mmCIF file of C-alpha atoms in Angstrom:
data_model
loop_
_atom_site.group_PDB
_atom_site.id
_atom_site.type_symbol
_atom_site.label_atom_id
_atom_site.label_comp_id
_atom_site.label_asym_id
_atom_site.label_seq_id
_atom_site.Cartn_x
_atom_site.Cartn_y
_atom_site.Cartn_z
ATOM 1 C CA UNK A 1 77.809 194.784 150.494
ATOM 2 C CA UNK A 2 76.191 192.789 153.203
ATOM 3 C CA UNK A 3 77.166 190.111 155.364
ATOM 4 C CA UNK A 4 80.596 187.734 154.445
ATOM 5 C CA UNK A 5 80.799 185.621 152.691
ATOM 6 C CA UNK A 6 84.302 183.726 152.080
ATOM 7 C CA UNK A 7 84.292 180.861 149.162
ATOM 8 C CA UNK A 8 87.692 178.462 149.084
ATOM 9 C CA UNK A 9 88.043 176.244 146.272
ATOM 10 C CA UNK A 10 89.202 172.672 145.404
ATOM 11 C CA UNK A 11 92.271 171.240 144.535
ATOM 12 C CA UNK A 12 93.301 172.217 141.469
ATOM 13 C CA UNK A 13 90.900 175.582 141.063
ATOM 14 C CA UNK A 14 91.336 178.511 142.022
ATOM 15 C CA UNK A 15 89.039 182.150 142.638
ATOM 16 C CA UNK A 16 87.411 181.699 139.219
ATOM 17 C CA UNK A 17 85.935 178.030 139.836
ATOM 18 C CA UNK A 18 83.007 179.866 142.216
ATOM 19 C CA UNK A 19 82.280 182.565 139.522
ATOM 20 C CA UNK A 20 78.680 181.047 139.132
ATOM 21 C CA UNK A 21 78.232 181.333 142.687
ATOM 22 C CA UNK A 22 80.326 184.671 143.731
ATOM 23 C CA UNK A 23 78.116 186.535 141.190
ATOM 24 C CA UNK A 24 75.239 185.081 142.382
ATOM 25 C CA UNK A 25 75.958 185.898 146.563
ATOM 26 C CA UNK A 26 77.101 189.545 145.415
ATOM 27 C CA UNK A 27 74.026 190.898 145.369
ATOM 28 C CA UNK A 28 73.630 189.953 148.370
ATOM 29 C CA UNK A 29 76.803 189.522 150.768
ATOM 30 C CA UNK A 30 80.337 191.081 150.582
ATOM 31 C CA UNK A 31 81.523 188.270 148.600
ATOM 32 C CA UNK A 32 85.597 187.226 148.611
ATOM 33 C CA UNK A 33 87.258 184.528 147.206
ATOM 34 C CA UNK A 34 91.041 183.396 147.393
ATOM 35 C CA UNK A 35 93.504 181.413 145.614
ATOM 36 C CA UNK A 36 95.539 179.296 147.534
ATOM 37 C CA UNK A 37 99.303 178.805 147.748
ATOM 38 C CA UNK A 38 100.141 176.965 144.553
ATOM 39 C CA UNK A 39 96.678 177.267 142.914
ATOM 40 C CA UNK A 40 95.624 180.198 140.278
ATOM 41 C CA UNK A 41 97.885 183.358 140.976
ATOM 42 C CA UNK A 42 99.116 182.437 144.648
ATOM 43 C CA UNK A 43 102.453 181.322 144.650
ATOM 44 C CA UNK A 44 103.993 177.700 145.428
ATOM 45 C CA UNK A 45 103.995 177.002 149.568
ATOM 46 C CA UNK A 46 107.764 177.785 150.487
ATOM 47 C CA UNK A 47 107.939 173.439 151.523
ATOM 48 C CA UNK A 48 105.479 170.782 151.496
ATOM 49 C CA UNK A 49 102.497 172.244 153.429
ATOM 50 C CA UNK A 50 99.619 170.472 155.663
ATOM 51 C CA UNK A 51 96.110 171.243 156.013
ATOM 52 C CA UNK A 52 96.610 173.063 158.947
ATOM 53 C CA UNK A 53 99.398 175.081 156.987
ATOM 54 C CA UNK A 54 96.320 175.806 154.503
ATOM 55 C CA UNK A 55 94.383 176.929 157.682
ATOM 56 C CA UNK A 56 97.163 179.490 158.583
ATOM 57 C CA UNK A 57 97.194 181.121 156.098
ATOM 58 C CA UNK A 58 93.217 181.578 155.021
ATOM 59 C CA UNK A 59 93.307 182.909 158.847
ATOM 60 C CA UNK A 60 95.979 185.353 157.687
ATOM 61 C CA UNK A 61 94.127 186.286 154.540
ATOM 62 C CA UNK A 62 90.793 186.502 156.781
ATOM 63 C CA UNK A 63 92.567 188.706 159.153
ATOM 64 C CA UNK A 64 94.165 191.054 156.710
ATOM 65 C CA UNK A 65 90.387 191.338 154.492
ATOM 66 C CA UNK A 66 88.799 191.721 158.023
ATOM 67 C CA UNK A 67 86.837 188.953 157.335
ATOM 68 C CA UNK A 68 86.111 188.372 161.150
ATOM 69 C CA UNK A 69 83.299 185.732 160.728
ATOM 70 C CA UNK A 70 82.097 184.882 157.378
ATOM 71 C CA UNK A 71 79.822 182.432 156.207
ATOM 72 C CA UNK A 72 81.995 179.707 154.509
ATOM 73 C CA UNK A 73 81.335 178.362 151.186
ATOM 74 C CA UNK A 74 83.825 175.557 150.508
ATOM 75 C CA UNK A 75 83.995 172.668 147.560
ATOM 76 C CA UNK A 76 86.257 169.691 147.830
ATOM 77 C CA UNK A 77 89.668 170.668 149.359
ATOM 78 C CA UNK A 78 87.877 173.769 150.565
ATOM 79 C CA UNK A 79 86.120 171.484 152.650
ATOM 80 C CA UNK A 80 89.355 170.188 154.697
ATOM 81 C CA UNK A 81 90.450 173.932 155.404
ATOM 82 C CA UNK A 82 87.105 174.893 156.722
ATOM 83 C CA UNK A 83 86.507 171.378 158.864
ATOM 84 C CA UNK A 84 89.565 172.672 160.610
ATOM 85 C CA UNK A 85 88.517 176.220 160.916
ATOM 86 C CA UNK A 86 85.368 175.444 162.171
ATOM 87 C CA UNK A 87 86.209 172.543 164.770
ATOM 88 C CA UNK A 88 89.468 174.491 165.923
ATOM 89 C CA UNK A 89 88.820 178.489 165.716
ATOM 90 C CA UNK A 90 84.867 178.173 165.629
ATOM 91 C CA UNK A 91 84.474 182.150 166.560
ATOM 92 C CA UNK A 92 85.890 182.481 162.856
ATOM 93 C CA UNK A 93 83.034 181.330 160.930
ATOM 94 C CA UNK A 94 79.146 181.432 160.527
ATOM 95 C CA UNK A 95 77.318 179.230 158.473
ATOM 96 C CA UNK A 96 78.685 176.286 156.533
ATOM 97 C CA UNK A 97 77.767 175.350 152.932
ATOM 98 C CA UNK A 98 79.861 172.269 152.180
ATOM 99 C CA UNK A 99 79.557 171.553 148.192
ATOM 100 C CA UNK A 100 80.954 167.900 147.973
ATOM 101 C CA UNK A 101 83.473 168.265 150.674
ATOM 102 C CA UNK A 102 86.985 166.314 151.300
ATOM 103 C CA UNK A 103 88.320 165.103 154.329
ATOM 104 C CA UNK A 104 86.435 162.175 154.420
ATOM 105 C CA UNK A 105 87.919 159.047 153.564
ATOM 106 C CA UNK A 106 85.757 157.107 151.235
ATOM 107 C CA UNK A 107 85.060 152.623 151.420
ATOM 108 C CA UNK A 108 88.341 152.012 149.154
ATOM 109 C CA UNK A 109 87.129 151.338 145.850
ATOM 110 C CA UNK A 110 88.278 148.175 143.310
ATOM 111 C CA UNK A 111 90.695 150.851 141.640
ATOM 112 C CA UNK A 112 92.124 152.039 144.871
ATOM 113 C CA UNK A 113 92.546 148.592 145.693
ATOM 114 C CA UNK A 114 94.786 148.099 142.566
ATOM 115 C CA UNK A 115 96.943 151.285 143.439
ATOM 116 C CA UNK A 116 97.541 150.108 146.874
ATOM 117 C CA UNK A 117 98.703 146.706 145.988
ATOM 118 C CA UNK A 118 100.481 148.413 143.056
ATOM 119 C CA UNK A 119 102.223 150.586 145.849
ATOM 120 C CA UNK A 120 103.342 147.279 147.653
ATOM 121 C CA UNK A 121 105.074 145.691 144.768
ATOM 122 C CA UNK A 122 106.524 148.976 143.397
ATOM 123 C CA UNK A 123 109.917 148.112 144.672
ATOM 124 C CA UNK A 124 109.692 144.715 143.049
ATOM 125 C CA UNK A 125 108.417 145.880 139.366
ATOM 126 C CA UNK A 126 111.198 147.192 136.482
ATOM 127 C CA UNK A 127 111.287 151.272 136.429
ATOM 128 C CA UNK A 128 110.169 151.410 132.819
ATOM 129 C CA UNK A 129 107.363 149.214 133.243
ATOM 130 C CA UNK A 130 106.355 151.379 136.636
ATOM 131 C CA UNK A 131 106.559 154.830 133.870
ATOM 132 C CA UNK A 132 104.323 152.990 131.995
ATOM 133 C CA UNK A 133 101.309 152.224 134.785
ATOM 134 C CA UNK A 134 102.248 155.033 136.544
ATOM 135 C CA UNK A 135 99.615 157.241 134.428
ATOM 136 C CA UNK A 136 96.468 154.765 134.766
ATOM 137 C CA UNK A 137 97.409 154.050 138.747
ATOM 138 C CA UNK A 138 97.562 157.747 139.965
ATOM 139 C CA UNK A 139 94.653 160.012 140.476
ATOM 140 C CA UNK A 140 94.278 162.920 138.168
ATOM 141 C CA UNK A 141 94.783 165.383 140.724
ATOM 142 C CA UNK A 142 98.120 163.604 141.425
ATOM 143 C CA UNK A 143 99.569 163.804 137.879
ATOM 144 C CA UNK A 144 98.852 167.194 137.378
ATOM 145 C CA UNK A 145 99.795 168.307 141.008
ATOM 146 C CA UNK A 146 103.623 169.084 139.356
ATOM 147 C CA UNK A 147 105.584 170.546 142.216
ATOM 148 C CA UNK A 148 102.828 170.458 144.610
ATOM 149 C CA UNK A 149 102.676 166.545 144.693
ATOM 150 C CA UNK A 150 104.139 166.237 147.988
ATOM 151 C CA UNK A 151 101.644 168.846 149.168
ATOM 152 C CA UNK A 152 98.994 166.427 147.720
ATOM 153 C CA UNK A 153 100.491 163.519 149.696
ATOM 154 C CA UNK A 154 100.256 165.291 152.937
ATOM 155 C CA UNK A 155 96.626 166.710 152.333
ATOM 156 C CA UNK A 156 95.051 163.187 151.558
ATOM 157 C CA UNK A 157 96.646 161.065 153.916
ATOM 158 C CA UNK A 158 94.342 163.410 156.755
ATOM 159 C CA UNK A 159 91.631 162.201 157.949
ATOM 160 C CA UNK A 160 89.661 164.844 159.390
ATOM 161 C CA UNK A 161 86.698 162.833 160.244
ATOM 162 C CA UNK A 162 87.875 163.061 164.102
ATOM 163 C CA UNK A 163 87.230 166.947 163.661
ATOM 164 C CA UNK A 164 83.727 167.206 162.464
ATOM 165 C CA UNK A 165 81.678 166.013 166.283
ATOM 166 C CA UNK A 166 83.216 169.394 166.958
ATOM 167 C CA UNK A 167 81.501 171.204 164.869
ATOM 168 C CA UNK A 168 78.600 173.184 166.010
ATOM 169 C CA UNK A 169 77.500 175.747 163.112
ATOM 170 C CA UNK A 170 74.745 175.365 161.153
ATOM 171 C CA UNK A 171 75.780 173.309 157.982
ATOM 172 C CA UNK A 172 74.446 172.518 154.275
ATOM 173 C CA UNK A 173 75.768 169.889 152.534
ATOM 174 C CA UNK A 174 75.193 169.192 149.033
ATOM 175 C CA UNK A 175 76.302 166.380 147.128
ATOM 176 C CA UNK A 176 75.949 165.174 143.913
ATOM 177 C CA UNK A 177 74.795 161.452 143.657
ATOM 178 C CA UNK A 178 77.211 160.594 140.800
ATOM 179 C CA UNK A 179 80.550 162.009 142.529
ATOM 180 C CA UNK A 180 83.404 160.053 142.178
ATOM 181 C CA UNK A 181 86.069 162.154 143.631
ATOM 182 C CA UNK A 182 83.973 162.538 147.264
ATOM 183 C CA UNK A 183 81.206 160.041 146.748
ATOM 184 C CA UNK A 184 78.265 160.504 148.705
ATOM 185 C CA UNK A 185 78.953 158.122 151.472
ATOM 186 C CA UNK A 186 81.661 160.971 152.612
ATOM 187 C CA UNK A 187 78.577 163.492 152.849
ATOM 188 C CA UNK A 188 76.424 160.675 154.728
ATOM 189 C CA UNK A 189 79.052 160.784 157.125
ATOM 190 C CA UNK A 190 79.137 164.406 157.674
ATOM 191 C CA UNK A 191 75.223 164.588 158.404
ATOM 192 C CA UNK A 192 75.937 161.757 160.725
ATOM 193 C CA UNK A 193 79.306 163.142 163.175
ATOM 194 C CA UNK A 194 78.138 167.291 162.518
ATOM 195 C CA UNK A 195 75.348 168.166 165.510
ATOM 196 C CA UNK A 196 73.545 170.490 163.077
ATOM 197 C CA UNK A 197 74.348 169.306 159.153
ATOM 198 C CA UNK A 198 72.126 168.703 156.828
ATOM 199 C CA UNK A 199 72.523 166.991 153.499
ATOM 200 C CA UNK A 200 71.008 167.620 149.945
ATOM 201 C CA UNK A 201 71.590 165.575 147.092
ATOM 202 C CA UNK A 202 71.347 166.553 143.387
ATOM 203 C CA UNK A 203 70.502 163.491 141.408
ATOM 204 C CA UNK A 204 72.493 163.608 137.822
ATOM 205 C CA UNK A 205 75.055 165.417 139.492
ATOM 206 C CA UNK A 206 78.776 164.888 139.562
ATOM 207 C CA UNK A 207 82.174 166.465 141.546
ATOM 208 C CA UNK A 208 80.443 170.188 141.138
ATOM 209 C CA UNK A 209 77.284 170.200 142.007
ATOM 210 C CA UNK A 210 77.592 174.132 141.443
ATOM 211 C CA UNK A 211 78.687 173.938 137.892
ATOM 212 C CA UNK A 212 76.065 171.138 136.882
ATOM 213 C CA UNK A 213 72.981 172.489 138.312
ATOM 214 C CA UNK A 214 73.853 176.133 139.037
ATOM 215 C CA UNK A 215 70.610 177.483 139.652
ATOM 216 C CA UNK A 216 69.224 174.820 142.004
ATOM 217 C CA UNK A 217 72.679 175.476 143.452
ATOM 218 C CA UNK A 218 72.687 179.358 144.030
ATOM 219 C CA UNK A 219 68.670 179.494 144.839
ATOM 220 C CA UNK A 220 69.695 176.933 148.052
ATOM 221 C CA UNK A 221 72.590 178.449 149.071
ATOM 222 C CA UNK A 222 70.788 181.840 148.626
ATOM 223 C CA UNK A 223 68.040 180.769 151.251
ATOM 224 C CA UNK A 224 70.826 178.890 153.169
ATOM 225 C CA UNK A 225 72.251 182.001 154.136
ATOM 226 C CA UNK A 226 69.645 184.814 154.169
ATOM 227 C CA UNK A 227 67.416 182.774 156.048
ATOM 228 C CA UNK A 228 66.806 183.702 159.748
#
């Protein structure tokens, strides 16, 4: 019972990656979280899909919940679907608590680098030698994406960075200062372009801040959202 509260996962989770936090905001808020297509019990998208694909349908699962303006709770991927929600259907959504948020492209890094210069000569190297550094020179989200690869390909070649100036709820951000999937430069840059963000970072934490200091996590988003 109480106010909304919708939490969207990252890539690769699915509605039991917030548990910490959904039992947390339940005593609280009316508390919902959703798979999406291709992640936990949700089905494969019918064709490649888009982040604004991923948009669609949240709004259709929003719409059919009643879930008419929600405070938004997103991590990683999460964080892509609700940028868009929030610059594009604003009336949608209440607060903002972005937990190491994508759609930022990070300062490519010596191993991206390699992969993109990899990518160049691909044509040019023997197939079984490309099997063989094909498993160090993808991501890990890549190699396990299966069938929703090309998904993947679409969803990180955005950059929703362009979106965010838009964006006039009130925001958290939290970020963990030893993320490597998001790295805090991409939060730096969201407290920077968003009118009303503003950024907390847990030292010694990683990709999930929520998981690695859960109760630091849950007390702020707690206050976050109760407060007036």
């Amino acid at each position: 019972q109480g106010p909304d509260v919708l939490l969207l996962h990252g890539w690769g989770g699915q509605i039991e990656s917030f548990h910490p936090v959904t039992q947390a905001l339940a005593a609280h808020f009316r508390t919902t979280a959703m798979d999406f297509p291709g992640h936990g019990q949700s089905g494969l998208p019918p064709q490649p899909w888009h982040v604004s694909d991923f948009l669609r349908c949240t709004l259709a699962v929003m719409d059919r919940l009643e879930l008419r303006c929600p405070h938004i709770v997103a991590h990683s991927f999460g964080g892509r679907v609700t940028i868009k929600l929030a610059s594009q259907h604003p009336e949608r959504a209440a607060r903002l608590l972005f937990t190491a948020g994508a759609g930022v492209p990070a300062p490519a890094s010596a191993g991206v680098k390699l992969k993109r210069l990899a990518a160049h000569f691909k044509p040019f190297v023997p197939k079984g030698v490309r099997e063989k550094l094909a498993p160090r020179l993808s991501s890990s989200d890549y190699r396990n994406a299966g069938e929703l690869r090309p998904t993947l390909g679409h969803v990180v070649a955005e950059d929703l960075t362009p979106y965010l100036a838009a964006i006039q709820h009130r925001t958290l951000l939290v970020w963990g200062d030893e993320d490597r999937e998001t790295p805090l430069y991409c939060g730096q840059v969201m407290k920077d372009k968003m009118p009303n963000a503003e950024l907390v970072v847990f030292a010694g934490a990683g990709h999930f801040p929520y998981l690695d200091q859960p109760v630091k996590f849950n007390m702020l988003a707690m206050r976050f959202l109760r407060e007036e």
